[in-house]
Coordinates of C-alpha atoms and ligand atoms in Angstrom, one line a residue:
M1 CA 134.2 166.4 165.7
S2 CA 131.4 167.4 163.4
P3 CA 131.8 166.5 159.7
T4 CA 132.5 169.3 157.2
Q5 CA 131.7 169.5 153.6
P6 CA 134.6 169.7 151.2
S7 CA 133.1 172.8 149.8
D8 CA 133.5 174.4 153.3
P9 CA 136.5 176.7 152.7
A10 CA 137.5 176.9 156.4
A11 CA 137.7 173.1 156.7
L12 CA 139.6 172.7 153.4
G13 CA 141.9 175.5 154.5
A14 CA 142.7 173.9 157.9
V15 CA 143.5 170.6 156.3
R16 CA 145.5 172.2 153.5
R17 CA 147.7 173.9 156.1
L18 CA 148.3 170.6 157.8
I19 CA 149.3 169.2 154.4
L20 CA 151.7 172.0 153.7
E21 CA 153.3 171.7 157.1
A22 CA 153.5 167.8 157.2
E23 CA 157.0 166.4 156.8
R24 CA 156.2 162.7 157.2
P25 CA 152.6 162.3 156.0
V26 CA 150.9 158.9 155.5
V27 CA 147.9 158.2 153.3
L28 CA 145.9 155.1 154.1
T29 CA 143.5 154.1 151.3
G30 CA 140.7 151.6 150.8
A31 CA 138.4 150.5 148.1
G32 CA 136.6 153.9 147.9
V33 CA 139.6 155.6 146.3
S34 CA 139.2 153.3 143.3
A35 CA 135.4 153.4 143.2
E36 CA 135.4 156.3 140.7
S37 CA 137.6 154.3 138.4
G38 CA 134.8 151.7 138.2
V39 CA 136.2 149.2 140.7
P40 CA 133.3 148.1 143.0
T41 CA 133.9 148.5 146.7
F42 CA 133.6 145.4 148.9
R43 CA 130.5 146.3 150.7
D44 CA 128.7 147.3 147.5
A45 CA 126.4 144.7 146.1
Q46 CA 128.2 142.8 143.3
T47 CA 126.7 142.9 139.8
G48 CA 126.8 140.8 136.7
L49 CA 128.5 137.4 136.6
W50 CA 129.3 137.3 140.3
E51 CA 126.1 138.8 141.8
R52 CA 125.2 135.5 143.5
Y53 CA 128.3 135.6 145.6
S54 CA 129.6 137.9 148.3
P55 CA 133.3 138.6 148.7
E56 CA 133.2 137.0 152.1
Q57 CA 132.1 133.7 150.3
L58 CA 134.9 133.9 147.8
A59 CA 137.8 135.4 149.7
T60 CA 138.7 132.6 152.0
A61 CA 141.1 129.6 152.0
E62 CA 138.1 127.4 152.7
A63 CA 136.3 128.6 149.6
F64 CA 139.4 128.0 147.5
A65 CA 139.8 124.5 149.0
A66 CA 136.1 123.7 148.4
D67 CA 135.9 125.1 144.8
P68 CA 139.3 126.3 143.6
S69 CA 138.0 126.9 140.1
L70 CA 135.3 129.3 141.3
V71 CA 137.6 131.4 143.5
W72 CA 140.4 131.4 140.8
S73 CA 137.9 132.5 138.2
W74 CA 136.7 135.4 140.4
Y75 CA 140.2 136.7 141.0
L76 CA 141.2 136.5 137.4
W77 CA 138.0 138.2 136.4
R78 CA 138.8 141.0 138.9
A79 CA 142.4 141.3 137.7
R80 CA 141.2 141.7 134.1
M81 CA 138.5 144.2 135.2
V82 CA 141.2 146.3 137.0
R83 CA 143.5 146.2 133.9
A84 CA 140.6 147.7 131.9
V85 CA 140.1 150.8 134.1
E86 CA 142.2 153.9 134.7
P87 CA 143.4 155.7 137.8
N88 CA 141.1 158.6 138.7
A89 CA 141.7 162.2 139.8
G90 CA 142.1 161.0 143.4
H91 CA 144.9 158.7 142.6
R92 CA 146.5 161.4 140.5
A93 CA 146.3 164.0 143.2
L94 CA 148.0 161.7 145.7
A95 CA 150.8 160.9 143.2
A96 CA 151.3 164.6 142.6
W97 CA 151.5 165.2 146.4
Q98 CA 154.1 162.4 146.6
A99 CA 156.1 164.0 143.8
R100 CA 156.2 167.3 145.8
T101 CA 156.8 165.5 149.1
P102 CA 158.7 162.3 148.5
A103 CA 158.5 161.4 152.2
L104 CA 154.8 160.8 151.7
R105 CA 154.0 157.1 152.4
I106 CA 151.0 155.4 150.8
V107 CA 149.6 152.4 152.6
T108 CA 146.7 150.7 150.8
Q109 CA 144.3 147.9 151.5
N110 CA 143.6 147.7 147.8
V111 CA 144.8 144.9 145.7
D112 CA 144.6 146.9 142.5
D113 CA 147.6 148.8 141.0
L114 CA 145.9 152.1 140.4
H115 CA 148.1 154.1 142.7
E116 CA 151.2 152.8 140.9
R117 CA 149.6 153.5 137.5
A118 CA 149.0 157.1 138.5
G119 CA 152.7 157.4 139.2
A120 CA 152.8 156.8 143.0
D121 CA 155.1 154.6 145.0
V122 CA 153.1 152.4 147.4
L123 CA 155.0 151.5 150.7
S124 CA 152.6 148.7 151.6
H125 CA 149.9 146.7 149.9
L126 CA 148.4 145.3 153.2
H127 CA 146.1 142.8 151.5
G128 CA 148.4 141.7 148.6
S129 CA 148.0 142.2 144.8
L130 CA 145.7 141.0 142.1
F131 CA 148.7 140.6 139.9
A132 CA 150.8 138.3 142.2
F133 CA 150.3 134.6 142.5
R134 CA 151.9 131.8 144.6
C135 CA 151.5 128.2 145.3
A136 CA 148.9 127.4 148.0
E137 CA 151.2 124.7 149.4
C138 CA 154.8 125.7 149.1
D139 CA 154.4 129.5 148.6
T140 CA 156.6 129.6 145.5
P141 CA 155.7 132.7 143.4
A142 CA 154.0 131.8 140.1
D143 CA 153.8 133.7 136.8
V144 CA 150.2 134.2 135.6
D145 CA 148.9 136.6 133.0
P146 CA 145.2 137.1 134.1
S147 CA 144.2 139.0 130.9
A148 CA 145.6 136.2 128.7
V149 CA 143.9 133.4 130.6
V150 CA 140.5 135.2 130.6
A151 CA 140.8 136.2 126.9
L152 CA 141.5 132.6 125.9
A153 CA 138.5 131.4 127.8
E154 CA 136.3 134.1 126.2
S155 CA 137.5 133.3 122.7
A156 CA 136.4 129.7 123.1
A157 CA 132.7 130.8 123.1
P158 CA 132.5 134.6 122.6
G159 CA 129.4 136.3 124.0
S160 CA 127.4 133.1 124.6
E161 CA 125.9 131.8 127.8
A162 CA 128.3 128.9 127.6
G163 CA 131.2 131.3 127.2
L164 CA 130.2 133.2 130.4
E165 CA 129.9 129.9 132.3
A166 CA 133.4 129.0 131.1
L167 CA 134.7 132.2 132.7
M168 CA 133.5 131.0 136.0
H169 CA 135.2 127.6 135.6
L170 CA 138.9 128.4 135.0
E171 CA 141.3 126.0 136.5
P172 CA 144.2 127.2 138.7
P173 CA 147.4 125.7 137.4
L174 CA 149.5 123.3 139.4
C175 CA 152.6 124.8 141.0
A176 CA 155.6 124.3 138.7
A177 CA 158.0 124.0 141.7
C178 CA 156.3 121.4 143.9
R179 CA 153.8 119.9 141.4
R180 CA 151.4 119.4 144.4
G181 CA 149.8 122.6 145.2
R182 CA 147.4 124.8 143.2
V183 CA 148.5 128.3 142.3
R184 CA 146.4 130.9 144.2
P185 CA 146.2 134.7 144.2
D186 CA 148.8 136.3 146.6
I187 CA 146.0 138.0 148.4
V188 CA 145.2 138.1 152.1
W189 CA 142.0 136.2 152.6
F190 CA 139.6 136.4 155.6
G191 CA 141.2 134.7 158.5
E192 CA 144.7 135.0 157.2
L193 CA 147.6 137.0 158.6
L194 CA 148.9 140.1 156.8
P195 CA 152.3 139.8 155.1
E196 CA 154.8 140.5 157.8
R197 CA 156.9 143.1 155.9
A198 CA 153.9 145.0 154.6
W199 CA 152.3 145.2 158.0
G200 CA 155.6 146.1 159.8
D201 CA 156.4 148.9 157.3
A202 CA 152.9 150.2 157.6
Q203 CA 153.0 150.2 161.4
A204 CA 156.3 152.0 161.5
A205 CA 155.2 154.7 159.0
L206 CA 152.0 155.4 161.0
E207 CA 153.9 155.5 164.3
E208 CA 156.3 158.1 162.9
C209 CA 153.9 160.2 160.8
D210 CA 153.0 163.8 161.5
L211 CA 149.7 163.6 159.5
C212 CA 147.5 160.8 158.4
V213 CA 144.9 161.0 155.6
V214 CA 142.4 158.1 155.5
V215 CA 140.7 157.8 152.1
G216 CA 137.8 155.6 151.1
T217 CA 137.8 152.8 153.8
S218 CA 134.9 151.7 155.9
G219 CA 137.3 151.0 158.7
V220 CA 135.8 147.7 159.7
V221 CA 138.4 145.2 158.6
Q222 CA 141.2 144.6 161.1
P223 CA 144.0 145.0 161.6
A224 CA 144.1 147.7 158.8
A225 CA 141.4 149.7 160.7
S226 CA 143.7 150.0 163.7
L227 CA 146.4 152.0 161.8
P228 CA 144.8 155.5 162.1
F229 CA 144.9 155.0 165.9
L230 CA 148.7 154.5 165.8
A231 CA 148.9 158.0 164.2
L232 CA 146.5 159.5 166.7
G233 CA 148.5 157.8 169.5
A234 CA 151.7 159.4 168.1
G235 CA 150.0 162.8 168.3
A236 CA 149.4 163.2 164.6
P237 CA 146.2 164.7 163.2
V238 CA 144.1 162.2 161.2
V239 CA 141.8 163.4 158.4
E240 CA 139.1 161.2 156.8
V241 CA 138.0 161.6 153.2
N242 CA 134.8 159.7 152.5
P243 CA 131.3 160.5 151.3
D244 CA 129.8 158.5 154.1
R245 CA 130.2 158.2 157.8
T246 CA 132.4 155.3 158.8
A247 CA 133.5 153.3 161.9
L248 CA 136.4 155.7 162.1
S249 CA 134.6 159.0 161.8
D250 CA 134.1 159.8 165.5
A251 CA 137.8 159.4 166.2
M252 CA 139.0 161.7 163.4
T253 CA 140.6 165.1 163.8
H254 CA 138.9 166.4 160.6
V255 CA 136.3 164.8 158.4
L256 CA 135.9 165.9 154.8
R257 CA 132.7 164.4 153.3
G258 CA 132.8 163.8 149.6
P259 CA 134.2 161.5 146.9
A260 CA 138.0 161.1 146.7
G261 CA 138.0 162.2 143.1
T262 CA 136.7 165.6 144.0
V263 CA 138.0 166.2 147.5
L264 CA 141.6 165.1 147.0
P265 CA 142.2 167.4 144.0
A266 CA 140.5 170.3 145.9
L267 CA 142.8 169.6 148.9
L268 CA 146.0 169.0 147.1
G269 CA 145.7 171.0 143.9
Ligands
OAD301 P1 134.8 148.9 151.9 O1 134.0 148.4 150.7 O2 134.5 148.2 153.2 O3 134.5 150.4 152.1 C1 134.6 151.3 151.0 C2 134.5 152.7 151.6 O4 134.7 153.6 150.5 C3 133.1 153.1 152.2 O5 133.4 153.7 153.5 C4 132.5 154.1 151.2 O6 131.7 155.1 151.9 C5 133.8 154.7 150.6 N1 133.6 155.3 149.3 C6 132.7 154.9 148.3 N2 132.9 155.7 147.2 C7 133.9 156.5 147.6 C8 134.6 157.6 146.8 N3 134.2 157.9 145.6 N4 135.6 158.3 147.5 C9 135.9 158.0 148.8 N5 135.3 157.0 149.5 C10 134.4 156.3 148.9 O7 136.3 148.8 151.5 P2 137.6 148.8 152.4 O8 137.4 149.6 153.6 O9 138.8 149.1 151.5 O10 140.1 142.9 152.1 O11 137.6 147.2 152.8 C11 138.6 146.7 153.5 C12 139.0 145.3 153.1 O12 137.8 144.5 153.2 C13 139.4 145.1 151.7 O13 140.8 145.4 151.5 C14 139.1 143.7 151.4 C15 137.7 143.6 152.1 O14 137.4 142.4 152.6 C16 140.6 141.9 151.5 O15 140.4 141.6 150.3 C17 141.5 141.1 152.4

């Protein structure tokens, strides 16, 4: 179908009606929903400390094995960056929709906690969380406070080149349970399987939904990108909210072009 602008009252009206009628809606979110909070998306160029690296270079088990300190430092830096930003109008509009329609399920590829901090309940974090950690060998969960670790490293040499360098060389602790493995982020890296429960819950929700709204994902990372097709297969309309065309756009029932922070409040307000 042809894309419509969010300012197009007919398109917004049609999707609003779907939203009012939906009894089992599902929202599937990607990095774009957090972009207006200041969290860079994956396919944006990185800036600052990490501009030399692409996420694909850092988000793998091989990268962690080759240079645990570099990968650990990147994740702790991201966790701290997310702690410093706030949910935006898009997160808040989704939380308000869920407050009105508690059957609304949110499935996210994001490893931030901005849906939760906006007051929403997330059914499924498909790719894990920046705030959960486990042993790379025995899988035992580990307690780590990313802000405290980064703040300690910063205080050693505040503002200096050496201080910045130190932030890229934090050491992952040894697992307190097995004393063999390094602690790693509980995040799905490229080439790894999704957590069984998160994936199963997401699949079930999509198969049972009567409306799916896909927000801020490029739709190129599998298997998450297959989820909208489960909804379509179940006969549910699927709506895309994204400022740009994506790999999913052609299959969508409706496309609303624009940033989540503008489109979602207009749709759900
Ligand atoms: P991407 O970075 O691939 O795509 C972000 C999408 O958000 C793009 O389609 C943008 O057009 C869109 N976008 C940008 N600003 C937006 C805004 N203000 N409102 C709405 N949309 C906006 O991110 P994902 O699709 O989430 O996996 O990436 C999927 C997975 O790839 C991530 O979860 C991550 C990455 O590798 C893991 O870490 C395992």
